[in-house]
Short mmCIF file of C-alpha atoms in Angstrom, two decimals:
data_model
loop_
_atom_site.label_atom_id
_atom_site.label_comp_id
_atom_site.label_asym_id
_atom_site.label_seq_id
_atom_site.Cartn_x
_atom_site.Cartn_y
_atom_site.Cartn_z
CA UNK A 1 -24.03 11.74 -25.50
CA UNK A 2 -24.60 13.86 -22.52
CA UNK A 3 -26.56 11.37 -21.01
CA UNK A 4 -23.97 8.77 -21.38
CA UNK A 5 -21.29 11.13 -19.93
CA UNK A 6 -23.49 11.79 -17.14
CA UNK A 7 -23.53 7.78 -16.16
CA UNK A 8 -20.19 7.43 -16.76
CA UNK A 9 -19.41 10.27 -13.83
CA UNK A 10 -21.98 8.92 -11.54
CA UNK A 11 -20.04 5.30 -12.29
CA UNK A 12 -17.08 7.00 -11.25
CA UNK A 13 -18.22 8.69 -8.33
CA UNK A 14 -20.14 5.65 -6.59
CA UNK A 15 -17.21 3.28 -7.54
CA UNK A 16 -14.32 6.23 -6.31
CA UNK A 17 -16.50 6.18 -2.86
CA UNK A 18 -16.77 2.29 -2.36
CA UNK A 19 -12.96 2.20 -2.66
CA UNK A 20 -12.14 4.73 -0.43
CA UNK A 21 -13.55 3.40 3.07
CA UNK A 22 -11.89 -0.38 1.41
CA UNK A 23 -8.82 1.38 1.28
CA UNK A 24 -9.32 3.54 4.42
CA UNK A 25 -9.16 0.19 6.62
CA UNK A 26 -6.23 -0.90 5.87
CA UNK A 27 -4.54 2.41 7.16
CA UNK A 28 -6.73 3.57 9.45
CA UNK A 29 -6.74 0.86 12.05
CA UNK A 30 -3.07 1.39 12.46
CA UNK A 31 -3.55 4.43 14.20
CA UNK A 32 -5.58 2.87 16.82
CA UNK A 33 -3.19 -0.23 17.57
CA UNK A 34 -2.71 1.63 21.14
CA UNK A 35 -6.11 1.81 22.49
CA UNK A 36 -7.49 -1.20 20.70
CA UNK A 37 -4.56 -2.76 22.64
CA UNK A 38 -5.62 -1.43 26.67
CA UNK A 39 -9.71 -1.90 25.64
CA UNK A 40 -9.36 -5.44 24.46
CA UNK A 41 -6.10 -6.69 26.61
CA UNK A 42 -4.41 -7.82 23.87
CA UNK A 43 -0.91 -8.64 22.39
CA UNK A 44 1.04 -7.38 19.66
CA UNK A 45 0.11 -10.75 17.76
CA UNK A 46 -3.35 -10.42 18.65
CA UNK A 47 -2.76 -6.30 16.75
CA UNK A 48 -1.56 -8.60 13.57
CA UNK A 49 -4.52 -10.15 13.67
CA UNK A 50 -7.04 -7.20 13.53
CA UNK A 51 -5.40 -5.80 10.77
CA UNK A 52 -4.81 -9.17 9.03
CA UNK A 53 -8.12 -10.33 9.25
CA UNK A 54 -9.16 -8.04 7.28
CA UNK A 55 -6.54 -7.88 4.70
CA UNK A 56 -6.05 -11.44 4.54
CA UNK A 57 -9.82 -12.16 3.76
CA UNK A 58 -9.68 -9.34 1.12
CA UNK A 59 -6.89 -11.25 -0.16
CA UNK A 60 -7.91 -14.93 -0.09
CA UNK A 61 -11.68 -14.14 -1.67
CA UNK A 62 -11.16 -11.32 -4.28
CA UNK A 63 -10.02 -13.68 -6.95
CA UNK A 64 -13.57 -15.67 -6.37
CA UNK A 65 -15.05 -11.84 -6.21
CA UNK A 66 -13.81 -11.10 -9.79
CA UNK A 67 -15.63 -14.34 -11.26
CA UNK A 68 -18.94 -13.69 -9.27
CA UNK A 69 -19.08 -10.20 -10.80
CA UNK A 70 -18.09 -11.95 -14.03
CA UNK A 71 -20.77 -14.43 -13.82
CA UNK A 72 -23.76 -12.65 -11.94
CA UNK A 73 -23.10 -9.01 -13.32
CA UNK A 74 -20.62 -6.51 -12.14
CA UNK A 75 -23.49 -4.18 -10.71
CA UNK A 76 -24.90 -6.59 -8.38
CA UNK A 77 -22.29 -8.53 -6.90
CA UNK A 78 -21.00 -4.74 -6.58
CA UNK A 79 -24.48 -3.84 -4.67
CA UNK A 80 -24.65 -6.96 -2.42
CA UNK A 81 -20.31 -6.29 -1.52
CA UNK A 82 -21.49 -2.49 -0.54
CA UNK A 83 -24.25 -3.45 1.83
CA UNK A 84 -22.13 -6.30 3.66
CA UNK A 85 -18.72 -4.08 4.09
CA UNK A 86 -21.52 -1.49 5.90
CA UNK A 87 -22.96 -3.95 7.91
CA UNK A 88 -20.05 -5.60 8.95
CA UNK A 89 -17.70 -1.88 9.96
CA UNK A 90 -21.33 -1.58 12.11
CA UNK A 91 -20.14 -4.76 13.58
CA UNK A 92 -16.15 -3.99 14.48
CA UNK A 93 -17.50 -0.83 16.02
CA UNK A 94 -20.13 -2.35 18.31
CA UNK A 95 -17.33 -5.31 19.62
CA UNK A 96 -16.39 -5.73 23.39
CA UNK A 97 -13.82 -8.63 22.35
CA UNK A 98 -11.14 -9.13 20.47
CA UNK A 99 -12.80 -12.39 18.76
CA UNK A 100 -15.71 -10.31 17.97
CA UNK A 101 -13.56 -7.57 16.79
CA UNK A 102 -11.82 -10.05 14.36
CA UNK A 103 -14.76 -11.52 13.23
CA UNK A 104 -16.06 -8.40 11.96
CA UNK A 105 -12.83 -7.47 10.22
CA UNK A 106 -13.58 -11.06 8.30
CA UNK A 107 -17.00 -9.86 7.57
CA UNK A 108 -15.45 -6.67 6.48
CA UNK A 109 -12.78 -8.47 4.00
CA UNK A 110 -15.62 -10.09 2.67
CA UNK A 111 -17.61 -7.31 1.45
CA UNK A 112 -14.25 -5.38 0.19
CA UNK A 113 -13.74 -8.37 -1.92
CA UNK A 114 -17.17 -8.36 -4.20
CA UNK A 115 -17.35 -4.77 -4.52
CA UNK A 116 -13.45 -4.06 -5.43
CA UNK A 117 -13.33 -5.87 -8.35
CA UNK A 118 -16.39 -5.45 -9.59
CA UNK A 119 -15.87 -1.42 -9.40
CA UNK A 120 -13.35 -1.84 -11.55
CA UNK A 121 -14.83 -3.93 -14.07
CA UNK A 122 -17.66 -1.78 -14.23
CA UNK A 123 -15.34 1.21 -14.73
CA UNK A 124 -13.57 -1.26 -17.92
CA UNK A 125 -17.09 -1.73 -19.06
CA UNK A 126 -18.08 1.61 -18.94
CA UNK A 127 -15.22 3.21 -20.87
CA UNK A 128 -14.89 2.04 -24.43
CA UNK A 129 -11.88 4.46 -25.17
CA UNK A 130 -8.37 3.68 -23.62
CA UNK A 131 -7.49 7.52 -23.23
CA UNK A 132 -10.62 7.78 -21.11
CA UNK A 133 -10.67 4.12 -19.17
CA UNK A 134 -6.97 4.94 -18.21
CA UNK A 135 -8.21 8.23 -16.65
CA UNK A 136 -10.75 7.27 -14.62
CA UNK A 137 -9.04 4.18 -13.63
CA UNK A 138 -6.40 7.10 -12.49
CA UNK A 139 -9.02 8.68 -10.72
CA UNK A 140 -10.51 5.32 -8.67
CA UNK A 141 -6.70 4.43 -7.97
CA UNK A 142 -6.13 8.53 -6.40
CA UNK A 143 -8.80 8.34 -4.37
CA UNK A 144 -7.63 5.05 -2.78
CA UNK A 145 -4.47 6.87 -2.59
CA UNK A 146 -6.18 9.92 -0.98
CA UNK A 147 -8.16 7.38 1.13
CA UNK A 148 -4.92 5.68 2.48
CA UNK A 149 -3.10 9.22 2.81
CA UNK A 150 -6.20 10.26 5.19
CA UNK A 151 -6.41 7.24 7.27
CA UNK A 152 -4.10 8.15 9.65
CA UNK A 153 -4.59 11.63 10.22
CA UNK A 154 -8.37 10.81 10.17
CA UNK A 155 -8.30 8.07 12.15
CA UNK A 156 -6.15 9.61 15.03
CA UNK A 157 -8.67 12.55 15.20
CA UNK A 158 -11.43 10.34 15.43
CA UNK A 159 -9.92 8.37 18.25
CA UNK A 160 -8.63 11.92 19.93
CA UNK A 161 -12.72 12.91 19.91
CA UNK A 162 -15.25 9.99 19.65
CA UNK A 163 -12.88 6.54 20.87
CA UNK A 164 -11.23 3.98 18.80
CA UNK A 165 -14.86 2.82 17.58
CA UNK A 166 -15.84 5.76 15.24
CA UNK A 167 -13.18 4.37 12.76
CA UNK A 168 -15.38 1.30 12.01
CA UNK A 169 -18.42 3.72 12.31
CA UNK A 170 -17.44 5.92 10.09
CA UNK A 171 -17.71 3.08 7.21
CA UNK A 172 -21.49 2.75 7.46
CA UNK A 173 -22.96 6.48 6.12
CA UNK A 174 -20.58 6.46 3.39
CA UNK A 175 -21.33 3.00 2.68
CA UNK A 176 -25.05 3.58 2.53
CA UNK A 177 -24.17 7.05 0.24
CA UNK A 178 -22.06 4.83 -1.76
CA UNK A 179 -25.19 2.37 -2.52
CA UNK A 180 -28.15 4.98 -3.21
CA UNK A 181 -25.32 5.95 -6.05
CA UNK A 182 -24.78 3.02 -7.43
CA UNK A 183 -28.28 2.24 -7.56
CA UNK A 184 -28.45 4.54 -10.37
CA UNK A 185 -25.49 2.86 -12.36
CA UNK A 186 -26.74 1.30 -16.13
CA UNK A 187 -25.99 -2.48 -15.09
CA UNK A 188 -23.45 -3.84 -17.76
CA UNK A 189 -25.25 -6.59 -20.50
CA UNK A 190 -25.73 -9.97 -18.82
CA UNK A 191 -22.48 -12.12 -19.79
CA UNK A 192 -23.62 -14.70 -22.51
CA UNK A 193 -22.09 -17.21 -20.75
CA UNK A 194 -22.04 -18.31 -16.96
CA UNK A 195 -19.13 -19.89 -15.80
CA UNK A 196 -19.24 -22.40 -12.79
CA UNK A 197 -17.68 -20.97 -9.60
CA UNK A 198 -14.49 -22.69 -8.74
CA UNK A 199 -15.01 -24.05 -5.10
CA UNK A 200 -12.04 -26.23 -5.17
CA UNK A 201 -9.76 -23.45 -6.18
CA UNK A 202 -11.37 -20.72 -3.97
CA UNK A 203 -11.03 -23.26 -0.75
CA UNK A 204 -7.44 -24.34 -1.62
CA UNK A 205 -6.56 -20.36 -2.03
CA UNK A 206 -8.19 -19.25 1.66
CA UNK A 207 -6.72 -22.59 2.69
CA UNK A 208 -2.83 -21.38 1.62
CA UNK A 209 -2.88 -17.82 2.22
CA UNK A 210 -5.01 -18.92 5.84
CA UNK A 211 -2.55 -20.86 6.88
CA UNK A 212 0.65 -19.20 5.81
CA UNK A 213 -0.45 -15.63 7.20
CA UNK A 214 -1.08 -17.55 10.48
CA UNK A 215 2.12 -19.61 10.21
CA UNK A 216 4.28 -15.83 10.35
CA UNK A 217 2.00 -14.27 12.93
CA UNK A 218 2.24 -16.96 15.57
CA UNK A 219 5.98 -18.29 14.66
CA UNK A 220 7.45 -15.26 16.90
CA UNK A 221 5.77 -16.53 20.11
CA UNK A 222 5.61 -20.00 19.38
CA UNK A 223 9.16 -20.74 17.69
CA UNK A 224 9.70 -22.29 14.32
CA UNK A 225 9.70 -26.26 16.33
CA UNK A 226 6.24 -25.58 17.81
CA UNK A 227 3.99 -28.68 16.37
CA UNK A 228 1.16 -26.45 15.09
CA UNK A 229 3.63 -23.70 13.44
CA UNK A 230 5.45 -27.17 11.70
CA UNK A 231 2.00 -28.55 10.67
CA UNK A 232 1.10 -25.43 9.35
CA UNK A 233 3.63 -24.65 7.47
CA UNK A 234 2.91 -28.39 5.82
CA UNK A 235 -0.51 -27.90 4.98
CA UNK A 236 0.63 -24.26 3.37
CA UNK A 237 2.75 -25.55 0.92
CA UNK A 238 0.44 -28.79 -0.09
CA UNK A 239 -2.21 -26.57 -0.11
CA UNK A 240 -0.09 -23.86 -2.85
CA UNK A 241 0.47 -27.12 -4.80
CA UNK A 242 -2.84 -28.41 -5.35
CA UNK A 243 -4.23 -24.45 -5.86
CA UNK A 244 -1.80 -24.22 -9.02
CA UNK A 245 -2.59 -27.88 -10.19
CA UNK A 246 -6.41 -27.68 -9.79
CA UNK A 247 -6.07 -24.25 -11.96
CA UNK A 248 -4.05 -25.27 -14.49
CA UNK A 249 -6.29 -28.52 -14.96
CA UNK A 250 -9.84 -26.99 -14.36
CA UNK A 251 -11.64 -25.96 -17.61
CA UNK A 252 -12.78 -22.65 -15.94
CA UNK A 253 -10.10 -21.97 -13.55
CA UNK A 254 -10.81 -19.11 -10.69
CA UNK A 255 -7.25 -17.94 -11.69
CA UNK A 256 -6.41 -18.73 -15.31
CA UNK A 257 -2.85 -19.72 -14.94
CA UNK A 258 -2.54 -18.66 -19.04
CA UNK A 259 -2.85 -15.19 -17.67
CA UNK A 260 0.43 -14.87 -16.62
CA UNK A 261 1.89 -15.57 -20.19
CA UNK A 262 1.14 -12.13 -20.51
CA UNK A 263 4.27 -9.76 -19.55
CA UNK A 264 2.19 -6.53 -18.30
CA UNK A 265 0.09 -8.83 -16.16
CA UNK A 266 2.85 -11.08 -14.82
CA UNK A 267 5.04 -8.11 -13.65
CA UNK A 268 2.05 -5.71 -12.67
CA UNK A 269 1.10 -8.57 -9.97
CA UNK A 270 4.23 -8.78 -8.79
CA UNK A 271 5.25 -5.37 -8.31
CA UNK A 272 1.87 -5.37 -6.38
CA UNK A 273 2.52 -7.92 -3.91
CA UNK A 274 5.87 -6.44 -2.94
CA UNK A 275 4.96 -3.19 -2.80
CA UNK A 276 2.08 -3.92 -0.52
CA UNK A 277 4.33 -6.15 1.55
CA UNK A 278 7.06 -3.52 2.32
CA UNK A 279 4.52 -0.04 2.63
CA UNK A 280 2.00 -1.64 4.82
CA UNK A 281 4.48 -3.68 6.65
CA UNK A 282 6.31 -0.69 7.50
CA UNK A 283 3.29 1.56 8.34
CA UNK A 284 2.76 -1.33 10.82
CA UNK A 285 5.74 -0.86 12.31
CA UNK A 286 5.80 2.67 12.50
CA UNK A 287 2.61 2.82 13.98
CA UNK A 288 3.92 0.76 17.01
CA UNK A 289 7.15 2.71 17.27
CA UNK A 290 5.39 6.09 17.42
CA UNK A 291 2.67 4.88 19.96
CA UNK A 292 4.60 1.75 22.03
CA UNK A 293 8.14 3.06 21.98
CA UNK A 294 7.19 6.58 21.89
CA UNK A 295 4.43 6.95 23.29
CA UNK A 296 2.83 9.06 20.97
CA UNK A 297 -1.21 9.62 21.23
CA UNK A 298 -3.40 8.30 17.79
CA UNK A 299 -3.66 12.11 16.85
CA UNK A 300 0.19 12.45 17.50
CA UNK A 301 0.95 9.32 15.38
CA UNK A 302 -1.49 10.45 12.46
CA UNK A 303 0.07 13.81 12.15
CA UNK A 304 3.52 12.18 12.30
CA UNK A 305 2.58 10.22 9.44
CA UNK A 306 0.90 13.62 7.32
CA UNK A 307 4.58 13.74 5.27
CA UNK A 308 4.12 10.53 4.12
CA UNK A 309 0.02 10.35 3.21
CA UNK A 310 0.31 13.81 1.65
CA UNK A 311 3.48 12.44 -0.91
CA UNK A 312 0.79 8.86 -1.60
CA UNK A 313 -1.92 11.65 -2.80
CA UNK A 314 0.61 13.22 -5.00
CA UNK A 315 2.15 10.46 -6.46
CA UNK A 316 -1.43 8.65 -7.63
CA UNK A 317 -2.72 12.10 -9.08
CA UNK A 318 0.54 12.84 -10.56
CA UNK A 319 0.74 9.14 -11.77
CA UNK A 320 -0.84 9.28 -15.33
CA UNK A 321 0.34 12.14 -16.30
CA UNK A 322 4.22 11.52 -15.56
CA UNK A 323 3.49 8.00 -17.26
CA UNK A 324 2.36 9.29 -20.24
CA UNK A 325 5.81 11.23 -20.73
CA UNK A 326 8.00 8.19 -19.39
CA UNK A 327 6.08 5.12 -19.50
CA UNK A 328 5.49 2.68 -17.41
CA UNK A 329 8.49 0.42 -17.35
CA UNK A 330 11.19 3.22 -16.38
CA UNK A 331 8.38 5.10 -14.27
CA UNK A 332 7.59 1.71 -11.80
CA UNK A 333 11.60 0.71 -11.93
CA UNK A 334 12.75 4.48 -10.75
CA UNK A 335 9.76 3.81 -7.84
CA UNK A 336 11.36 0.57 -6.80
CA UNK A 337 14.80 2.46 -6.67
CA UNK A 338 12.86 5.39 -4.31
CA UNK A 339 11.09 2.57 -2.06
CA UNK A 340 15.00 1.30 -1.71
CA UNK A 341 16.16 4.89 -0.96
CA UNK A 342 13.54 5.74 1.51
CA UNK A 343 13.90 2.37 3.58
CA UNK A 344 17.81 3.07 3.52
CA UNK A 345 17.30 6.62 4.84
CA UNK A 346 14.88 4.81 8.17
CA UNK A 347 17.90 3.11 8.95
CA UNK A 348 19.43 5.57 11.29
CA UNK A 349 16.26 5.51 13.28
CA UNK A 350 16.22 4.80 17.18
CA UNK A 351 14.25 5.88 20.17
CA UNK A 352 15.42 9.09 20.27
CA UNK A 353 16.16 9.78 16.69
CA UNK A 354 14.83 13.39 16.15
CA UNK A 355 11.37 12.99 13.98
CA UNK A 356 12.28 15.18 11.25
CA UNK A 357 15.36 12.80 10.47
CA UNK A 358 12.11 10.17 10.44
CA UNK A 359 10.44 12.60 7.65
CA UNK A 360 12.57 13.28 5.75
CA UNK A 361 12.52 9.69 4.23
CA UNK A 362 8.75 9.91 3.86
CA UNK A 363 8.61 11.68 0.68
CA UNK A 364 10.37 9.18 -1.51
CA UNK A 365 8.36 6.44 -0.03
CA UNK A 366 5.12 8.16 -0.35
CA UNK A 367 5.78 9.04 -4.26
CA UNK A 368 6.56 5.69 -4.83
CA UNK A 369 3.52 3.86 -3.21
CA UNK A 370 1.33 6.28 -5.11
CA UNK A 371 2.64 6.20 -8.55
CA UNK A 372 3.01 2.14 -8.04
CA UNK A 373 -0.64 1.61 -7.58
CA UNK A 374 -2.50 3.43 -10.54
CA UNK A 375 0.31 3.06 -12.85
CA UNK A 376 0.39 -0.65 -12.24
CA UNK A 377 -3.49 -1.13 -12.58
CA UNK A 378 -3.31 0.73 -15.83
CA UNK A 379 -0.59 -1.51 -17.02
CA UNK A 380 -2.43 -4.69 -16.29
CA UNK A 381 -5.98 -3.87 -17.45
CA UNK A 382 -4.54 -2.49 -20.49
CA UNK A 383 -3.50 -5.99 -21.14
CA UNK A 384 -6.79 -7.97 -20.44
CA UNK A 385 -10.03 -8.37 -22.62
CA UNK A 386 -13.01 -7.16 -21.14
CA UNK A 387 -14.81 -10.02 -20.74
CA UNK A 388 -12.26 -11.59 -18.24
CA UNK A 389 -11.39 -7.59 -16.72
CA UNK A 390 -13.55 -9.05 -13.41
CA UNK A 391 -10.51 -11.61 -13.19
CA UNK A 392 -7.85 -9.67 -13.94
CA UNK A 393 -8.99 -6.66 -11.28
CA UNK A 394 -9.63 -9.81 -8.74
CA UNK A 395 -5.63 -10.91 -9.28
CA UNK A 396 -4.30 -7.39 -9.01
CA UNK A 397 -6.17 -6.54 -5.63
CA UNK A 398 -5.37 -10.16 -4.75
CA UNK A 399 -1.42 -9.07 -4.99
CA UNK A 400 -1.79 -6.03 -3.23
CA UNK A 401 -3.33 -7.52 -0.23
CA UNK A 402 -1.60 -10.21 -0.11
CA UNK A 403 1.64 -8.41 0.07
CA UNK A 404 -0.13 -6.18 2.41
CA UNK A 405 -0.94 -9.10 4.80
CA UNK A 406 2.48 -10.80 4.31
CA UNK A 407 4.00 -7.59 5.37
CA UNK A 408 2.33 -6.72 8.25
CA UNK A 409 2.93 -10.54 9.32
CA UNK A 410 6.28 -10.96 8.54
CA UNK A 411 7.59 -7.34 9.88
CA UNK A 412 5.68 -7.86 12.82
CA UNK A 413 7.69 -11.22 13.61
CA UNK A 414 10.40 -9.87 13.05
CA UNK A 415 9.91 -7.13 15.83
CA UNK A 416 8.80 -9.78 17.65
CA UNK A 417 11.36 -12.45 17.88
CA UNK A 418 14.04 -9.69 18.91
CA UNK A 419 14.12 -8.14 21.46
CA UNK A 420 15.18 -4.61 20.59
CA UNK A 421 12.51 -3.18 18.92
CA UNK A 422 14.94 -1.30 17.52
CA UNK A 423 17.47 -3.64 16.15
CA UNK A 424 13.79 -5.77 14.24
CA UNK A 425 12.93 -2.57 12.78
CA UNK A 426 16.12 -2.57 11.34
CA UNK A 427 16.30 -5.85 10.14
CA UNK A 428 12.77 -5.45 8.55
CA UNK A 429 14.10 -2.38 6.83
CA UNK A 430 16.70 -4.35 5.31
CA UNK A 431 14.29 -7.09 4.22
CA UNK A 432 12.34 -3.93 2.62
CA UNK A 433 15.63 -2.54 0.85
CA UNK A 434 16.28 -5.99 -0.45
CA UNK A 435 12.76 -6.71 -1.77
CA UNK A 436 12.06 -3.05 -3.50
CA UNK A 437 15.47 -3.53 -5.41
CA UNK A 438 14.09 -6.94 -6.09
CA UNK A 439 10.89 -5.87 -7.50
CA UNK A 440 12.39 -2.99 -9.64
CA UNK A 441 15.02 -5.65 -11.18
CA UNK A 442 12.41 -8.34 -11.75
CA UNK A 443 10.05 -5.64 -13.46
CA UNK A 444 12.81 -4.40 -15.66
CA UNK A 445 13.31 -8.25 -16.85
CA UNK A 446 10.21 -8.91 -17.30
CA UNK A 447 8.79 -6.00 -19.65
CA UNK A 448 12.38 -4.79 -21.33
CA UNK A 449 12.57 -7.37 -24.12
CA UNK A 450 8.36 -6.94 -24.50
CA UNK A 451 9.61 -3.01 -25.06
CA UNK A 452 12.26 -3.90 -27.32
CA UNK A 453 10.18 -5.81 -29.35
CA UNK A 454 7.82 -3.49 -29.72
CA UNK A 455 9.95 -0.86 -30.65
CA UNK A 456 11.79 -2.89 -33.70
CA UNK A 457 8.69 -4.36 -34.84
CA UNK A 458 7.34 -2.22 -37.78
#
């Protein structure tokens, strides 16, 4: 028993670290928009595309990185994920160019998306009673919110002392820390069955997301009647069409289409997406108001955001427990209503706006992003066997950076197509308002009658 307990915690540990410096890039990086901008000459498009490269790639491959871990075993695809993500932050910190700065970000998404969802199937695996899975899924899902809280605040100190590079650098001791401990994981039995890898599916979903992440990034400077913005736009949506007809056809789908029968998973993806697509989209933002329009320093901007990271680390730690006492469909609706609040309270923001008017809206934002996440996860892996919980992990990540893309994309070209910064970070607060009532409504619908149901059945 005490050995068992023992392998559990060093699961948990190992896994917990992985996640952290995956999580850590997609925050930290906004701190250093500013000087990634003067080293490397570039635009604020060419900005969406160093944090979207990353993201997106995350995004496009971690639905093929849930049935590799499914089909190879959790532990290794884990192992091989680990090494790459190291390899490739070695890469982003050692670029001179912005191409070779983006390629390593790919490199980077690459990694994230083996080891992600396999961490969390080995963590399913590993755990045999619900009580216990659900609290050390809790735990994985507060240290990604600790690891996003800390981005900032670490990242701008990091720039203040060693240069915009040690934030990729950073990635490759805790990398190598995180592999000597998972080294020591028990690797999960074998699966009994292999299941082909879905090529067609995996191409067609890099293909869509490719395209239509592209399509909103270059659509500010190039205008909605620019040839390649119309063509891509065309080969997004036929590509989204054949992705959902090769899945539902396939025998082994990379995304099991039946999955989303299932109320928990349908609305826990959802909720996901969106609430990627409005946080990170507005941390973009932010970033470039307190640096561009400001002219705030990396340190100044990641102590600006401390209000807001401290409230994420709260809200994931605090997440199981306040779930437990009001469950999960009133706890993620009241978020959604929060999100709404916050983005409504950012709306009096200008160039001078005193920064404590700015902060005080961070707290109901940051308690909403980081009770979303774990009590979201929860919800959908609660739902899932364990033989497909490589999948299910894969679709939920999938959401979350997709949104997470989408936002910084679409908030971004916003900003961009106006010119008063001011007047697109109002509109893209709007769009945020809109789609966090949206989410909360849609989640209600969803899982309400499932509740009901459950409740009158004897």
């Amino acid at each position: 028993m005490d050995n068992a307990i023992t392998a559990q915690k060093g699961l948990v540990a190992a896994t917990c670290l992985s996640y952290v410096i995956v999580i850590l890039d997609t925050s930290i990086v906004n701190v250093a928009l500013a000087p990634l901008a003067s080293t490397l000459q570039t635009t604020v498009s060419g900005l969406q595309w160093v944090v979207n490269a990353y993201t997106l790639t995350f995004a496009s491959l971690l639905l093929g990185g849930g049935s590799l871990g499914d089909k190879f075993g959790a532990k290794n695809i884990y192992l091989i994920g680990l090494v790459l993500f190291a390899l490739a932050s070695a890469g982003c910190g050692l670029s001179s160019t912005l191409p070779a700065l983006i390629f390593g970000r790919i490199l980077q998404g690459v990694g994230a998306s083996l080891l992600v969802p396999s961490s969390l199937a080995l963590i399913n695996n590993a755990f045999s009673n619900t009580h216990a899975r659900a609290k050390a899924i809790g735990v994985w899902a507060g240290c990604g919110g600790i690891a996003m809280a800390a981005g900032p605040l670490l990242g701008g100190v990091l720039i203040h002392f060693f240069g915009w590079r040690s934030v990729f650098l950073l990635n490759v001791p805790i990398a190598l820390l995180g592999a000597l401990l998972a080294v020591r994981i028990p690797a999960p039995a074998s699966p009994t069955h292999r299941k082909p890898i879905d090529l067609s599916g995996q191409l067609l979903a890099i293909i869509s997301l490719a395209t239509s992440i592209a399509v909103l990034i270059e659509v500010a400077p190039r205008g909605w009647h620019d040839s390649l913005i119309q063509l891509g736009m065309a080969v997004a949506l036929v590509a989204s069409g054949l992705f959902v007809r090769v899945e539902r056809r396939c025998k082994q789908p990379m995304l099991p289409m039946n999955l989303f029968r299932l109320a928990e998973f349908s609305a826990s993806s959802l909720v996901s997406l969106i609430s990627g697509l409005v946080f990170y989209g507005l941390f973009f933002l932010l970033s470039l108001y307190f640096q561009q329009v400001r002219g705030w320093t990396p340190l100044d901007t990641g102590l600006a955001f401390l209000p807001l990271t401290l409230l994420v680390t709260l809200g994931s730690f605090s997440a199981g427990k306040i779930n437990r006492l009001i469950g999960p469909l009133w706890l993620i609706a009241g978020c959604c209503g929060l999100y709404a609040a916050g983005f409504a309270g950012l709306l009096f923001m200008g160039e001078n706006v005193p920064y404590w008017r700015i902060a005080l809206c961070f707290p109901a934002l940051g308690l909403a992003a980081g009770v979303i996440t774990p009590v979201a996860t929860a919800s959908l892996m609660g739902s899932i066997e364990k033989d497909r919980a490589g999948i299910a992990a894969g679709v939920l990540n999938a959401s979350r950076q997709t949104g997470s893309a989408l936002g910084v994309a679409i908030f971004g070209s916003l900003m961009m197509s106006i010119q008063s910064f001011t007047t697109g970070l109002h509109l893209a607060l709007c769009a945020a308002i809109a789609l966090s009532m949206l989410a909360g409504v849609l989640w209600t619908a969803i899982l309400l009658p499932c509740s009901s149901h459950k409740k009158t059945t004897p």
